[in-house]
């Protein structure tokens, strides 16, 4: 359902929106009425001009060359690839940081080109600390030990005999956006937000395996360790492990890609990407955390008075406009859909507001089904651009009533010094009179 005629007052940080007012004289509803009228004009066979969404008048449909010849024959054993005309849609590093080596590296998802909520496997962002290992699934083993009755060892084929689940979850690196707190460093949404992707994951709940190994009632923390050159590892509270942590081997209908942890990774829904250990080989149960490198020297957050916060697990509610976004150009005044993604590590998306005047007024966008738990959710707002300079941004609210904050609000609670993680601030784009869209974070 389009709910474009509901005007909203400012949301409070506690999450209770002020009364909804049905405002049929709003520019938004006027734009929609104009839009609908134009539709009628087109149906009446006279071509309306300057509609913004200008479809050309259909006159005669020529027979196309492709109708006249036979197409390419099937290559029965080839893995299918996108059309050659989509070659510009690819993962990219950001050029904001010049990386001096390629072992600890990352590549970003082209969110501005993503359709729907699922990221294709070849476009799923990559983040790894010591390159991508090449692991033979027939030799890979997973061991569970520590505070358990019976240490266990699993092969991939053992694991694949357990009842599996398939669930769609987003994955976001907590470093997403770290170059764009107080200055507009990134040009495109791929650079500013592309350490974010979403997939349907297939695997086994870790709880099933821990039950089988018989974890000690005094156990409180679980270690996951990877088989890569960084032997990346994290300590996770056992409640979260038992609640919804998965050991996954499938991604969007096929086996994991090597970059995503083939043949086996951990997937911890809604939490920072770093805890979802790839190429996982060891699970250890304990009554305390390990305070590993990624829990002390890295993946901690600077706080006021020189303190540092450890274990900032949850990716809090966030959203971003992907169309129009940085680097795009509007072709002239008219109707444009403002579209983007909203997500929350704490649940589902309840609402997304959009501003076109730099945050002075907000309107509620329509959410596109399906709206799923800890999953990317699409929003859309129909904008009639008058051709003047504008500043557009989105603000998401999740099922817990949490409202996506501004950077200024985050700065009040935390210290923005150095490489700061967990940037879920409202992210504005400016639109110039010439229609050019630019990063307007500061
Ligand atoms: N073994 C291992 N697991 C890892 C990492 C790693 O370097 N080694 N990187 C982590 C980080 S920082 C992130 S954000 C996610 C990225 O997952 P992806 O590459 O599938 O997008 O994997 C996490 N798991
Ligand atoms: Mo990450």
mmCIF file of C-alpha atoms in Angstrom, residues 264-401:
data_model
loop_
_atom_site.group_PDB
_atom_site.id
_atom_site.type_symbol
_atom_site.label_atom_id
_atom_site.label_comp_id
_atom_site.label_asym_id
_atom_site.label_seq_id
_atom_site.Cartn_x
_atom_site.Cartn_y
_atom_site.Cartn_z
ATOM 1 C CA UNK A 264 31.253 -23.059 5.945
ATOM 2 C CA UNK A 265 30.710 -19.787 7.800
ATOM 3 C CA UNK A 266 28.935 -18.443 10.840
ATOM 4 C CA UNK A 267 25.988 -16.105 10.263
ATOM 5 C CA UNK A 268 24.900 -14.081 13.289
ATOM 6 C CA UNK A 269 21.718 -12.229 12.275
ATOM 7 C CA UNK A 270 21.634 -8.472 12.884
ATOM 8 C CA UNK A 271 25.128 -8.245 14.390
ATOM 9 C CA UNK A 272 28.221 -6.566 12.982
ATOM 10 C CA UNK A 273 29.674 -8.465 10.016
ATOM 11 C CA UNK A 274 32.922 -9.152 11.857
ATOM 12 C CA UNK A 275 31.327 -11.732 14.170
ATOM 13 C CA UNK A 276 30.091 -13.841 11.256
ATOM 14 C CA UNK A 277 33.335 -15.813 11.060
ATOM 15 C CA UNK A 278 34.038 -17.212 7.595
ATOM 16 C CA UNK A 279 35.758 -20.518 6.767
ATOM 17 C CA UNK A 280 34.849 -21.605 10.337
ATOM 18 C CA UNK A 281 36.778 -24.585 11.703
ATOM 19 C CA UNK A 282 36.489 -24.376 15.491
ATOM 20 C CA UNK A 283 33.805 -23.668 18.087
ATOM 21 C CA UNK A 284 34.915 -23.489 21.705
ATOM 22 C CA UNK A 285 32.598 -23.114 24.690
ATOM 23 C CA UNK A 286 33.703 -21.198 27.795
ATOM 24 C CA UNK A 287 32.441 -19.217 30.777
ATOM 25 C CA UNK A 288 34.220 -16.031 29.696
ATOM 26 C CA UNK A 289 35.128 -14.068 26.542
ATOM 27 C CA UNK A 290 38.613 -14.330 25.023
ATOM 28 C CA UNK A 291 39.339 -10.583 24.446
ATOM 29 C CA UNK A 292 40.814 -11.253 21.017
ATOM 30 C CA UNK A 293 42.427 -8.726 18.677
ATOM 31 C CA UNK A 294 39.066 -7.964 17.027
ATOM 32 C CA UNK A 295 37.595 -7.324 20.504
ATOM 33 C CA UNK A 296 40.311 -5.021 21.859
ATOM 34 C CA UNK A 297 42.609 -3.425 19.254
ATOM 35 C CA UNK A 298 39.818 -3.383 16.647
ATOM 36 C CA UNK A 299 36.012 -3.344 16.518
ATOM 37 C CA UNK A 300 35.688 -1.245 19.662
ATOM 38 C CA UNK A 301 34.117 2.214 19.784
ATOM 39 C CA UNK A 302 35.642 5.433 21.158
ATOM 40 C CA UNK A 303 33.447 6.997 23.826
ATOM 41 C CA UNK A 304 33.561 10.320 25.699
ATOM 42 C CA UNK A 305 36.349 10.826 28.279
ATOM 43 C CA UNK A 306 38.795 8.564 26.433
ATOM 44 C CA UNK A 307 36.883 5.367 27.181
ATOM 45 C CA UNK A 308 36.328 2.574 24.646
ATOM 46 C CA UNK A 309 33.249 0.411 24.293
ATOM 47 C CA UNK A 310 33.773 -3.338 23.722
ATOM 48 C CA UNK A 311 31.338 -5.771 22.084
ATOM 49 C CA UNK A 312 29.135 -3.337 20.127
ATOM 50 C CA UNK A 313 27.440 -6.236 18.465
ATOM 51 C CA UNK A 314 24.116 -4.975 17.104
ATOM 52 C CA UNK A 315 23.845 -3.087 13.825
ATOM 53 C CA UNK A 316 21.303 -0.479 14.756
ATOM 54 C CA UNK A 317 18.482 0.800 12.563
ATOM 55 C CA UNK A 318 19.687 2.607 9.427
ATOM 56 C CA UNK A 319 18.571 3.610 5.948
ATOM 57 C CA UNK A 320 19.925 5.267 2.817
ATOM 58 C CA UNK A 321 18.547 6.582 -0.461
ATOM 59 C CA UNK A 322 20.041 4.628 -3.348
ATOM 60 C CA UNK A 323 18.138 6.385 -6.151
ATOM 61 C CA UNK A 324 18.798 9.167 -6.815
ATOM 62 C CA UNK A 325 22.204 8.966 -5.139
ATOM 63 C CA UNK A 326 25.747 10.296 -5.508
ATOM 64 C CA UNK A 327 27.002 10.538 -9.072
ATOM 65 C CA UNK A 328 23.533 10.398 -10.679
ATOM 66 C CA UNK A 329 21.926 13.253 -12.576
ATOM 67 C CA UNK A 330 18.247 14.217 -12.790
ATOM 68 C CA UNK A 331 17.329 15.237 -16.305
ATOM 69 C CA UNK A 332 15.002 18.109 -15.459
ATOM 70 C CA UNK A 333 12.064 18.994 -13.197
ATOM 71 C CA UNK A 334 9.429 16.299 -12.846
ATOM 72 C CA UNK A 335 8.377 13.179 -11.035
ATOM 73 C CA UNK A 336 11.164 10.978 -9.626
ATOM 74 C CA UNK A 337 10.827 8.042 -7.281
ATOM 75 C CA UNK A 338 13.080 8.374 -4.247
ATOM 76 C CA UNK A 339 14.063 4.800 -3.365
ATOM 77 C CA UNK A 340 16.395 3.107 -0.969
ATOM 78 C CA UNK A 341 17.015 0.509 1.712
ATOM 79 C CA UNK A 342 16.231 0.420 5.424
ATOM 80 C CA UNK A 343 17.368 -2.280 7.852
ATOM 81 C CA UNK A 344 17.753 -2.955 11.565
ATOM 82 C CA UNK A 345 19.699 -5.517 13.547
ATOM 83 C CA UNK A 346 16.983 -5.273 16.178
ATOM 84 C CA UNK A 347 13.967 -6.414 14.151
ATOM 85 C CA UNK A 348 11.797 -5.287 11.256
ATOM 86 C CA UNK A 349 11.430 -1.835 9.702
ATOM 87 C CA UNK A 350 8.280 -0.097 10.906
ATOM 88 C CA UNK A 351 8.484 3.112 8.851
ATOM 89 C CA UNK A 352 10.777 5.249 6.719
ATOM 90 C CA UNK A 353 10.425 9.013 6.429
ATOM 91 C CA UNK A 354 11.878 11.025 3.560
ATOM 92 C CA UNK A 355 12.832 14.706 3.501
ATOM 93 C CA UNK A 356 13.520 16.752 0.375
ATOM 94 C CA UNK A 357 14.288 19.975 2.253
ATOM 95 C CA UNK A 358 17.260 18.973 4.365
ATOM 96 C CA UNK A 359 15.239 17.730 7.324
ATOM 97 C CA UNK A 360 12.800 20.621 7.837
ATOM 98 C CA UNK A 361 9.829 18.431 6.941
ATOM 99 C CA UNK A 362 9.467 14.665 6.688
ATOM 100 C CA UNK A 363 6.943 12.517 4.787
ATOM 101 C CA UNK A 364 6.314 8.824 5.216
ATOM 102 C CA UNK A 365 7.556 6.634 2.380
ATOM 103 C CA UNK A 366 5.846 3.434 1.222
ATOM 104 C CA UNK A 367 7.517 0.162 2.256
ATOM 105 C CA UNK A 368 7.745 -2.571 -0.355
ATOM 106 C CA UNK A 369 6.792 -6.124 0.646
ATOM 107 C CA UNK A 370 8.250 -8.313 1.955
ATOM 108 C CA UNK A 371 9.245 -6.530 5.162
ATOM 109 C CA UNK A 372 11.319 -9.140 7.001
ATOM 110 C CA UNK A 373 13.162 -9.403 10.298
ATOM 111 C CA UNK A 374 16.804 -8.166 10.097
ATOM 112 C CA UNK A 375 16.602 -7.929 6.355
ATOM 113 C CA UNK A 376 16.936 -5.164 3.767
ATOM 114 C CA UNK A 377 13.579 -3.434 3.244
ATOM 115 C CA UNK A 378 12.888 -1.219 0.229
ATOM 116 C CA UNK A 379 11.131 2.123 0.547
ATOM 117 C CA UNK A 380 9.757 4.490 -2.099
ATOM 118 C CA UNK A 381 8.507 8.054 -2.097
ATOM 119 C CA UNK A 382 7.200 9.760 -5.232
ATOM 120 C CA UNK A 383 8.861 13.166 -5.529
ATOM 121 C CA UNK A 384 7.845 15.960 -7.872
ATOM 122 C CA UNK A 385 11.105 17.852 -8.230
ATOM 123 C CA UNK A 386 10.529 21.556 -8.965
ATOM 124 C CA UNK A 387 14.027 21.964 -10.379
ATOM 125 C CA UNK A 388 15.415 23.914 -7.430
ATOM 126 C CA UNK A 389 18.298 22.888 -5.154
ATOM 127 C CA UNK A 390 17.174 20.169 -2.737
ATOM 128 C CA UNK A 391 18.598 18.036 0.048
ATOM 129 C CA UNK A 392 17.126 14.557 0.271
ATOM 130 C CA UNK A 393 17.533 12.013 3.078
ATOM 131 C CA UNK A 394 15.744 9.078 4.676
ATOM 132 C CA UNK A 395 15.127 8.201 8.321
ATOM 133 C CA UNK A 396 14.120 4.694 9.389
ATOM 134 C CA UNK A 397 12.205 3.536 12.468
ATOM 135 C CA UNK A 398 12.339 -0.102 13.566
ATOM 136 C CA UNK A 399 9.903 -2.413 15.313
ATOM 137 C CA UNK A 400 11.443 -1.500 18.669
ATOM 138 C CA UNK A 401 10.556 2.178 18.099
#
